[in-house]
CSV table of C-alpha atoms and ligand atoms in Angstrom, one decimal:
chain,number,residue,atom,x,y,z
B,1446,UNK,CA,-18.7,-18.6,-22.1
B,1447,UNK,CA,-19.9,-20.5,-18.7
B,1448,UNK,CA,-19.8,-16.2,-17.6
B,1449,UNK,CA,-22.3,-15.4,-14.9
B,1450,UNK,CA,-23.5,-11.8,-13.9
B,1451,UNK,CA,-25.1,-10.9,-10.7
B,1452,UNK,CA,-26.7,-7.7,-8.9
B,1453,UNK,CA,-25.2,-8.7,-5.4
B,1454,UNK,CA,-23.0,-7.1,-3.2
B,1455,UNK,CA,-19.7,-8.9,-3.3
B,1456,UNK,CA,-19.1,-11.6,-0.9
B,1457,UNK,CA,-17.1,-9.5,1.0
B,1458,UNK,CA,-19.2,-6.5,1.4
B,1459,UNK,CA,-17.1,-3.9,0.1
B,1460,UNK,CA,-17.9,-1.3,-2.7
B,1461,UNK,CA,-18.1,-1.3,-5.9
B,1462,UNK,CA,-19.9,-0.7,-8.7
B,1463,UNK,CA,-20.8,2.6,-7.6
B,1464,UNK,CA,-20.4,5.2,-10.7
B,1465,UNK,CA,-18.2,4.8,-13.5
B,1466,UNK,CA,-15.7,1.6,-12.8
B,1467,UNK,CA,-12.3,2.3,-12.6
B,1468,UNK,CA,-11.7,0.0,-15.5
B,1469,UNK,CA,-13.6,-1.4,-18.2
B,1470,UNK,CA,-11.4,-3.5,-21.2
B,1471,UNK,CA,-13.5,-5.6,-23.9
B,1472,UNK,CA,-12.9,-7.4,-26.7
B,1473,UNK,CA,-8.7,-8.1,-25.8
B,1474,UNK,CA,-7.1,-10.3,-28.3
B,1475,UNK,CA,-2.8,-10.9,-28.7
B,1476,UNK,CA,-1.6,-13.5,-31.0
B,1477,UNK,CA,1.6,-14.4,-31.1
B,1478,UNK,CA,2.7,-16.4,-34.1
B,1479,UNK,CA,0.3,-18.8,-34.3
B,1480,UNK,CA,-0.4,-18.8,-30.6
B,1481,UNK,CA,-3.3,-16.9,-29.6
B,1482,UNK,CA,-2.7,-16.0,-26.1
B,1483,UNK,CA,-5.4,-13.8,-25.4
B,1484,UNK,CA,-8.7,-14.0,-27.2
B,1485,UNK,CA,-11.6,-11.8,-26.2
B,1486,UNK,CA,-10.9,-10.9,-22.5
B,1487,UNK,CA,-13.3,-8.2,-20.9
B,1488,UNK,CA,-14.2,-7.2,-17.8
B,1489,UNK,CA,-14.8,-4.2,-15.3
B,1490,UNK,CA,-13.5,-3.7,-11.9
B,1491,UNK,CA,-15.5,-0.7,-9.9
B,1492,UNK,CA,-14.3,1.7,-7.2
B,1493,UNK,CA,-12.6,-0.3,-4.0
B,1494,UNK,CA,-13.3,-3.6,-5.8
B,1495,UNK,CA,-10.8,-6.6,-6.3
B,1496,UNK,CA,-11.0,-8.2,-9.2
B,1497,UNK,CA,-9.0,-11.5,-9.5
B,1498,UNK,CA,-7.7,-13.1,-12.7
B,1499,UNK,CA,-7.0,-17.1,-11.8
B,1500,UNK,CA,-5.8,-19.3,-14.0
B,1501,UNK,CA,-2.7,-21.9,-14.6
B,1502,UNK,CA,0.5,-21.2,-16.4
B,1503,UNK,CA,0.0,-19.7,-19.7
B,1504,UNK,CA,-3.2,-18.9,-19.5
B,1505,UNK,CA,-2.6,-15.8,-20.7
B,1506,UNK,CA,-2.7,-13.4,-18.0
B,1507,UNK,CA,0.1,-11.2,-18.4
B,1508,UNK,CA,-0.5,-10.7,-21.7
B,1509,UNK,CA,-4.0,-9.5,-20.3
B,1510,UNK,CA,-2.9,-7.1,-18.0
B,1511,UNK,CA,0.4,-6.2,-20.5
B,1512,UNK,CA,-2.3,-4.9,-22.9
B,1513,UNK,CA,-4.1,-3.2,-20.0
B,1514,UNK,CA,-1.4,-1.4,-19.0
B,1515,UNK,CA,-0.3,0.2,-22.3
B,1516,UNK,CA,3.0,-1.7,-22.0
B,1517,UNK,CA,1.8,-4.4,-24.9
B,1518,UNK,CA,0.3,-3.1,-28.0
B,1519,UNK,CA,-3.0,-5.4,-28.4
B,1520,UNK,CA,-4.4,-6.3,-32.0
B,1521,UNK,CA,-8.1,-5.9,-31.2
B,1522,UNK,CA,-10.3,-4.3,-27.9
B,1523,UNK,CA,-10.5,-1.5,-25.9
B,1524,UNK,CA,-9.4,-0.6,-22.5
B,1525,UNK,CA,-10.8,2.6,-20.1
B,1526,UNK,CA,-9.6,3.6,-17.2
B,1527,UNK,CA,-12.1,6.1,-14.7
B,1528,UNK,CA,-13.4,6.5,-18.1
B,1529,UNK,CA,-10.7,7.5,-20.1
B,1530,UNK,CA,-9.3,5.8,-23.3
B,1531,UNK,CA,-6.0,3.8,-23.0
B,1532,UNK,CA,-3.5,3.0,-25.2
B,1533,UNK,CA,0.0,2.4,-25.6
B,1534,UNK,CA,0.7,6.1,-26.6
B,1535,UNK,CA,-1.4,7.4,-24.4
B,1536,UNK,CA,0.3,9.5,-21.2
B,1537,UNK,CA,-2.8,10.5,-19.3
B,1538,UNK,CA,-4.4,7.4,-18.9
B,1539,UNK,CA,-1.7,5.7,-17.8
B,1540,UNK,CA,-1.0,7.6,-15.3
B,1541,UNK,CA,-3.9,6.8,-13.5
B,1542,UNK,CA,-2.6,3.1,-13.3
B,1543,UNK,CA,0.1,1.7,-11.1
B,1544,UNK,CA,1.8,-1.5,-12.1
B,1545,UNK,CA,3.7,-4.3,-10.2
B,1546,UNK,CA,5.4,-6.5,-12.3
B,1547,UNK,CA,6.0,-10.3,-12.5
B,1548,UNK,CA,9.6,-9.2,-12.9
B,1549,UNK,CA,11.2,-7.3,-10.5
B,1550,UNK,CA,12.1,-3.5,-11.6
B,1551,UNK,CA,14.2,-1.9,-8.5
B,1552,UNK,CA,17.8,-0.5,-8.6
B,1553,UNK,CA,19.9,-2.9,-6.2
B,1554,UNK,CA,22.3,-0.6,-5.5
B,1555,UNK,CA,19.9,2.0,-4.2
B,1556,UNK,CA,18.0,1.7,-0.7
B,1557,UNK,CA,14.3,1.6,-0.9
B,1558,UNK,CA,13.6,5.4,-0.1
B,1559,UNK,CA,16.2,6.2,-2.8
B,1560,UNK,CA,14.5,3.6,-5.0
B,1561,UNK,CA,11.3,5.3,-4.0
B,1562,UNK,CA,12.8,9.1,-4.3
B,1563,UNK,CA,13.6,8.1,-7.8
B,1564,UNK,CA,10.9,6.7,-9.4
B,1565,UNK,CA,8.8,9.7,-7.6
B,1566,UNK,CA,10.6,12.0,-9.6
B,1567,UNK,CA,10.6,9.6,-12.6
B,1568,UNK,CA,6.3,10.7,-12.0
B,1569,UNK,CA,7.3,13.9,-11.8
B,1570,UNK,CA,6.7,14.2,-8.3
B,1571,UNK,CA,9.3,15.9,-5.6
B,1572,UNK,CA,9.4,17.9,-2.3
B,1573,UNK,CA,7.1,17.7,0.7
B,1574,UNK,CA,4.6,15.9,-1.2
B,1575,UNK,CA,6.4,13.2,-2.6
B,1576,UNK,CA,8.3,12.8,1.2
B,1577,UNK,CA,5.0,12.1,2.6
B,1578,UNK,CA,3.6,9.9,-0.1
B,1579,UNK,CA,6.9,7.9,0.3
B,1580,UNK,CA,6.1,7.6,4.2
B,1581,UNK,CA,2.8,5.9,3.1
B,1582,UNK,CA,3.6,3.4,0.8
B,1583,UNK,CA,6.1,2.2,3.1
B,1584,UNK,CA,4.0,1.9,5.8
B,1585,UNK,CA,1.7,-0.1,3.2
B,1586,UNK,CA,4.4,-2.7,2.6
B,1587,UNK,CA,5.4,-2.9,5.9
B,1588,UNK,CA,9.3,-1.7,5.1
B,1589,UNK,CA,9.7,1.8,7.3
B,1590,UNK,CA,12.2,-0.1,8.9
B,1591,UNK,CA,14.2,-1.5,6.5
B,1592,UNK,CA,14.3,2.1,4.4
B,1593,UNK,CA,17.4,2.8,4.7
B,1594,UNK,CA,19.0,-0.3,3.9
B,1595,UNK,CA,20.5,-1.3,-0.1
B,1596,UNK,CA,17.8,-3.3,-2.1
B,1597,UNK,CA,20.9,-5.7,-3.0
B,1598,UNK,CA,20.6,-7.4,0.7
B,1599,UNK,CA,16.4,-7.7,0.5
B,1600,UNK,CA,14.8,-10.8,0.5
B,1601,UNK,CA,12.7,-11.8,-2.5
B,1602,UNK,CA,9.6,-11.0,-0.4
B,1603,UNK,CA,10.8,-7.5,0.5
B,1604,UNK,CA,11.9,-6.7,-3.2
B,1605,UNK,CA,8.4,-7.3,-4.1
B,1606,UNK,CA,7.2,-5.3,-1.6
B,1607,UNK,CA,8.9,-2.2,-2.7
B,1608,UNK,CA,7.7,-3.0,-6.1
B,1609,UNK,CA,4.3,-2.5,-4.9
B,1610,UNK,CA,5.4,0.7,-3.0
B,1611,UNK,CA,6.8,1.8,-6.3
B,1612,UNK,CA,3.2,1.1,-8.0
B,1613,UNK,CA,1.5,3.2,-5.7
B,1614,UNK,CA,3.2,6.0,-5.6
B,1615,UNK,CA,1.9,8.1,-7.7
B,1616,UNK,CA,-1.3,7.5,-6.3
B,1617,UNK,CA,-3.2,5.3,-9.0
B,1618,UNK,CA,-6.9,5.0,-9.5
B,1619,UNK,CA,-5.9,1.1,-10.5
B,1620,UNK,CA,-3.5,-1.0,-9.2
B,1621,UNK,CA,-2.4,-4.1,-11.1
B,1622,UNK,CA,-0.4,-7.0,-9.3
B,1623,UNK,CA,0.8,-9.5,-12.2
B,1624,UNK,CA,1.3,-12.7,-9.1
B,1625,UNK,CA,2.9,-10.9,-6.6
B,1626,UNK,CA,3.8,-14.1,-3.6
B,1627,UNK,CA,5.3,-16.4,-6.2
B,1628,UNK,CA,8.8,-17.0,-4.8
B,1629,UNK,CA,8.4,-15.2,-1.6
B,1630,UNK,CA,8.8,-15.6,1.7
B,1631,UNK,CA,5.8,-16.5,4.0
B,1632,UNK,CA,6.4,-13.4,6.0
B,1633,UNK,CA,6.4,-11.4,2.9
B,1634,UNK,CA,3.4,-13.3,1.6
B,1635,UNK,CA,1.5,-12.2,4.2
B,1636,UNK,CA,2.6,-8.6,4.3
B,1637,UNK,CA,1.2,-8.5,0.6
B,1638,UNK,CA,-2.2,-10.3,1.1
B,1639,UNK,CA,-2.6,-7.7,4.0
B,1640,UNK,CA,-1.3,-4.4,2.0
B,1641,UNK,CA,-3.4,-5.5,-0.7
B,1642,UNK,CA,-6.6,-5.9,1.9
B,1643,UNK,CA,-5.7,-2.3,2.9
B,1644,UNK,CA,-5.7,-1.2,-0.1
B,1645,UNK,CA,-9.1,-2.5,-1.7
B,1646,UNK,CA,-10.9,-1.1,1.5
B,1647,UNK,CA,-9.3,2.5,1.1
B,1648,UNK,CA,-11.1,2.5,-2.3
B,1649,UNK,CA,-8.6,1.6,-5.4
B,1650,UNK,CA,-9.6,-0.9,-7.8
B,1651,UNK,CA,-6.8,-3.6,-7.8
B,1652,UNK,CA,-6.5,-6.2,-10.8
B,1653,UNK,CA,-4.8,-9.1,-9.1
B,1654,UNK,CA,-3.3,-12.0,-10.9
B,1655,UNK,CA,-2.5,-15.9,-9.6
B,1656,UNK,CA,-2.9,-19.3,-10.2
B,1657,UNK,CA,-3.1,-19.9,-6.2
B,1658,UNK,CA,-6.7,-20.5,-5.4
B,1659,UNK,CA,-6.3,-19.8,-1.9
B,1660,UNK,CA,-5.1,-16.1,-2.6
B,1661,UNK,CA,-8.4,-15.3,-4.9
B,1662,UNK,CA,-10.2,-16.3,-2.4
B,1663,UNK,CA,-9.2,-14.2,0.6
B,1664,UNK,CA,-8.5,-11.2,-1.4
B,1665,UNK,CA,-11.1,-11.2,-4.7
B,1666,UNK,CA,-14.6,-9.6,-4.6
B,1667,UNK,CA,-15.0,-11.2,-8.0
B,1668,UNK,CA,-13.0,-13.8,-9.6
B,1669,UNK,CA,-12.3,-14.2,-13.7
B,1670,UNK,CA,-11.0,-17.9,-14.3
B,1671,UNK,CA,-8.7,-17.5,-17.4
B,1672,UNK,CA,-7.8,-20.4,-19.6
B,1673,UNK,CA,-6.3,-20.6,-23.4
B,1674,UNK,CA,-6.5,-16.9,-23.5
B,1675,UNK,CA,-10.5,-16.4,-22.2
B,1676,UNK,CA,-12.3,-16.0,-19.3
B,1677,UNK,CA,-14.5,-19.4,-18.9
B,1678,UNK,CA,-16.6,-17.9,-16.0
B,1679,UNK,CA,-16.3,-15.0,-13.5
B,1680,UNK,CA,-18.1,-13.8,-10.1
B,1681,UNK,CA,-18.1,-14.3,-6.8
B,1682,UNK,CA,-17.2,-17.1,-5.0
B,1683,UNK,CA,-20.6,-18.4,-4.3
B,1684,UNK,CA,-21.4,-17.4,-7.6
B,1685,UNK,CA,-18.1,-19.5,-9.3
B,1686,UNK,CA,-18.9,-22.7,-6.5
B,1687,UNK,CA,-22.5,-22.9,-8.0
B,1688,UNK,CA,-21.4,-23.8,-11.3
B,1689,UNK,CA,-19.9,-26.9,-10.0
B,1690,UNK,CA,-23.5,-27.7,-8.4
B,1691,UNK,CA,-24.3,-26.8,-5.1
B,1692,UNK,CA,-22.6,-29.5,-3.2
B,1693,UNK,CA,-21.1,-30.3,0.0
B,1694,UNK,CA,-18.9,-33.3,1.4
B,1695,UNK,CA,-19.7,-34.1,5.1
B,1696,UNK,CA,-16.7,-36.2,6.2
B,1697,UNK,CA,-17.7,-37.8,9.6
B,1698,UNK,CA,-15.2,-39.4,11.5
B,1699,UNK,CA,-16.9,-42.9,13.2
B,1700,UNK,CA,-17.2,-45.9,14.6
B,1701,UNK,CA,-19.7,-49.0,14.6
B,1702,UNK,CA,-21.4,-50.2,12.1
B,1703,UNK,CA,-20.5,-48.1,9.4
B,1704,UNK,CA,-22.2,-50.1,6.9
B,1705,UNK,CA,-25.5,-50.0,8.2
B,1706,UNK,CA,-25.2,-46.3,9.0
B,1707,UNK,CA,-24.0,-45.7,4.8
B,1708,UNK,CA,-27.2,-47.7,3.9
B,1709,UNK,CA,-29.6,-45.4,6.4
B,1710,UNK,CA,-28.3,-42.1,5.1
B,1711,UNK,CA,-28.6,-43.5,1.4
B,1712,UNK,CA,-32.2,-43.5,1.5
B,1713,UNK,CA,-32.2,-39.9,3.2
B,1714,UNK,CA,-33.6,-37.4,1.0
B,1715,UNK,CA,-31.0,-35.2,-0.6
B,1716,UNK,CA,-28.3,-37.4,-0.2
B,1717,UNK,CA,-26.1,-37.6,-3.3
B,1718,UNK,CA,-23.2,-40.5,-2.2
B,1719,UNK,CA,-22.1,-41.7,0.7
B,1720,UNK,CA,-18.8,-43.7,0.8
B,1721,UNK,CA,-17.2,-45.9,3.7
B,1722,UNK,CA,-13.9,-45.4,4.4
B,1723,UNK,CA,-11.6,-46.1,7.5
B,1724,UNK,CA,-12.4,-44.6,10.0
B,1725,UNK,CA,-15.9,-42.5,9.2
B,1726,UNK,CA,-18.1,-41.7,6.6
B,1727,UNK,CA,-18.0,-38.8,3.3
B,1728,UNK,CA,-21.9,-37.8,2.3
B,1729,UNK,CA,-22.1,-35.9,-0.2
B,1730,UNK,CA,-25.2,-33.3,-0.1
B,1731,UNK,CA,-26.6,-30.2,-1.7
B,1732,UNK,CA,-26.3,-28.6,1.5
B,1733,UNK,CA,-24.1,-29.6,4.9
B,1734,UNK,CA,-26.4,-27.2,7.4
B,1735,UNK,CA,-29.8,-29.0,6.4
B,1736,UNK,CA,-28.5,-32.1,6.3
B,1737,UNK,CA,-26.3,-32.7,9.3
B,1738,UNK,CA,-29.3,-33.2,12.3
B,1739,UNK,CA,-30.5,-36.4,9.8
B,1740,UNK,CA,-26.9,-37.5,9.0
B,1741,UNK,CA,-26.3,-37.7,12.6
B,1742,UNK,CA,-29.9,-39.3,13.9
B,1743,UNK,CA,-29.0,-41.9,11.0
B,1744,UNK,CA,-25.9,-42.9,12.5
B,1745,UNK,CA,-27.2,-42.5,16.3
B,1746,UNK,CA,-30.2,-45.1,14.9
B,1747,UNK,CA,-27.6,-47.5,13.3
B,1748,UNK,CA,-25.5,-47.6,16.7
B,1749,UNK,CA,-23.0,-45.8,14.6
B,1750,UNK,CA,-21.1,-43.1,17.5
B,1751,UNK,CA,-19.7,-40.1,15.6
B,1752,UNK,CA,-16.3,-38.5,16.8
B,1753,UNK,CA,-15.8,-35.5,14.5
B,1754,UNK,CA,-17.8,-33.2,11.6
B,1755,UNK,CA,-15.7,-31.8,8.8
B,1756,UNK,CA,-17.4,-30.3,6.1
B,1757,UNK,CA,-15.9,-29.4,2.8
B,1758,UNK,CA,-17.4,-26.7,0.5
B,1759,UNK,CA,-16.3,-26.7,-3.1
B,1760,UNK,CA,-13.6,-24.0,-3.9
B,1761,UNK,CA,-12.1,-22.1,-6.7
B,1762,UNK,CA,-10.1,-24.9,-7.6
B,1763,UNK,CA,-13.4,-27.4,-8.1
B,1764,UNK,CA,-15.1,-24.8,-10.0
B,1765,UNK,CA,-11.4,-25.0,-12.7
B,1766,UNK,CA,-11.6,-29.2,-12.4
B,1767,UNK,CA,-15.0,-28.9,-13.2
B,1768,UNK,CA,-14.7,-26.5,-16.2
B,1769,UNK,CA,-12.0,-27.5,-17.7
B,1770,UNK,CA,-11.7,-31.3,-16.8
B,1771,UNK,CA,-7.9,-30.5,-15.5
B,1772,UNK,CA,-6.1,-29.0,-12.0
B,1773,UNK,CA,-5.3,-25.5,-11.9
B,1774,UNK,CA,-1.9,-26.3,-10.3
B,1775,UNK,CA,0.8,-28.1,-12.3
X,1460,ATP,N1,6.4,-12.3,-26.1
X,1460,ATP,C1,5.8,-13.5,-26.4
X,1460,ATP,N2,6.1,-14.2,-27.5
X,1460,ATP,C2,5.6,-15.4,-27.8
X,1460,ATP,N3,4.7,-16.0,-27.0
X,1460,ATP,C3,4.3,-15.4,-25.9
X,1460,ATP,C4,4.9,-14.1,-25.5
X,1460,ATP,N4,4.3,-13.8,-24.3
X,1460,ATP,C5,3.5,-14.8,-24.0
X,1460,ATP,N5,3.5,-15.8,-24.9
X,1460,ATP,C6,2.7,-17.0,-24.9
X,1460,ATP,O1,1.3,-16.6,-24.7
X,1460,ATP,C7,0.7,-17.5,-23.8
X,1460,ATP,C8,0.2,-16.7,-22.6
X,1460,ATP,O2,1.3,-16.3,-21.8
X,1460,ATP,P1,1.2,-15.4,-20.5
X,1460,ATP,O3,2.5,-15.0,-20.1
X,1460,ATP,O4,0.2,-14.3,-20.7
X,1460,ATP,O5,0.5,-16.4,-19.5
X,1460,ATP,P2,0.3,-16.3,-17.9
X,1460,ATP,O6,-1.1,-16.6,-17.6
X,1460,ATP,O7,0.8,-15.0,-17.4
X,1460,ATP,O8,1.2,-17.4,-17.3
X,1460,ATP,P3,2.2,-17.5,-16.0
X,1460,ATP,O9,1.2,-17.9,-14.9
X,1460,ATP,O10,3.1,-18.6,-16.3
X,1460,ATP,O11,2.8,-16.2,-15.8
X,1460,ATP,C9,1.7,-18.5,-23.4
X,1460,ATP,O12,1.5,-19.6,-24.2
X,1460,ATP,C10,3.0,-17.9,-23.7
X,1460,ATP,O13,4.0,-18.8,-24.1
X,1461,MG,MG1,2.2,-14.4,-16.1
């Protein structure tokens, strides 16, 4: 395993790590038939910490967090939640988990706060307390307004949203979202990247599942990249991008003589590749910062005039090409 540990603060600067984590699994393994879906996941997610699990279709991620949860009974590993053993008989554990499923679970017939009212007492919550508690979640997802109205007339988006409201509800130490913006709405998207934000900085741990890149970035303090059933590398995303080697493309938009400007910036140091294209320039360097002032005297020397500086940083979705040899999308 390509796995890679690290004593930094996460990229984001938000706790974790502090005390006991608020989950720690090891070991997972599910086989079904002769498919082995999940085969040795483990990983901890502290206090307030984000924890995303990214990989591509099948990769075995809800049958991770299935097992997790207590909802799938797993044929090897251990799970622990604030330090307390979970398993699918287990009540007490559980309890200290909220879950948001791939598939919707809401009553269509009901409006949100009745959906809300009874899954509450489902938790065996009721009276003031569980009023209030309703008034928060809602504000979390961004639904006050749309309270009293029948779940049958929601859009995708908002349905999901209440889900979520549902999984907090009871006030879990963990919250686990199994790809929550697949089929949404983009103002519903939003609403649940930004709940979720909110969330990790008031102090939950949150296990968050996708196969969109862009979404483990923004939201992740660390990353696990899941594929056939095991996590082929996990930390932050500096941590993930260095595995691909520290590179940078510098795409510079020009005009001149292009070709004599390629040939000067060859034979700077550090330069990895330079390619002509129309238009500009793409140099490929360990690091854009450094090497832009002799990029640019380069082409200034070769008569080259430069219009426009893009530089691209290797992402999440590099770091899966270059692990795995094949694109995390389908
Ligand atoms: N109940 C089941 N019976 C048989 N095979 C299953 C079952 N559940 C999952 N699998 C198989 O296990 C593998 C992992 O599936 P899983 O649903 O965990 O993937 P995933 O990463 O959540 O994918 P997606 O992004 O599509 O939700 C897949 O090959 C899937 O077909
Ligand atoms: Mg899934």
């Amino acid at each position: 395993m390509a796995a890679i540990t690290s004593d930094a603060a996460p990229a984001t600067g938000r706790p974790h790590g502090d005390g006991a984590p608020v989950l720690h699994c090891e070991g997972l393994k599910k086989r079904f038939g002769s498919r082995q879906a999940v085969d040795g996941v483990g990983f901890d997610i502290g206090p307030g910490e984000t924890y995303g699990l990214l990989g591509p279709n099948g990769a075995g991620k809800t049958t991770t967090i299935s097992m997790i949860c207590g909802i799938l009974a797993r044929d090897a590993g251990e799970v622990f939640v604030d330090g307390e053993r979970l398993d699918v008989g287990t009540t007490r554990a559980k309890r200290l988990v909220g879950i948001v499923p791939q598939d919707l679970a809401i009553y269509p017939d009901l409006t949100a706060l009745e959906n809300l009212d009874y899954f509450g007492r489902f938790y065996g919550m009721g009276g003031a307390a569980l009023k209030g508690r309703i008034r928060e979640v809602l504000d979390v997802v961004q639904l006050t307004d749309r309270q009293r109205d029948r779940t049958a007339g929601y859009s995708g988006g908002m349905k999901r949203r209440l889900n979520i409201a549902i999984g907090l509800l009871h006030n879990p130490r963990l919250l686990v979202l199994d790809e929550p913006t697949v089929g949404v709405d983009p103002q519903s998207r939003n609403a649940i990247l930004s709940s979720v934000e909110t969330l990790g900085q008031e102090g939950i741990g949150i296990l968050y599942t996708t196969h969109y890149m862009e979404e483990a970035e923004r939201l992740c303090d660390r990353v696990g990249i899941v594929d056939q059933g095991r996590i082929i590398a996990e930390g932050t995303r500096p941590e993930l991008v260095q595995l691909v080697g520290q590179t940078d493309k510098v795409s510079l938009g020009a005009t001149g003589s292009l070709q004599a400007a390629a040939e000067a910036m060859r034979a700077l140091e550090g330069v990895q590749e330079v390619t002509s294209r129309e238009g500009g320039l793409d140099v490929i360097v360990p690091d854009a910062s450094t090497a832009l002032p002799a990029l640019l005297a380069a082409a200034a020397a070769t008569g080259t005039s430069v219009r426009s500086v893009e530089v691209v940083e290797p992402d999440l979705e590099a770091v899966f090409l270059h692990l795995t040899g094949k694109a995390l999308r389908d």
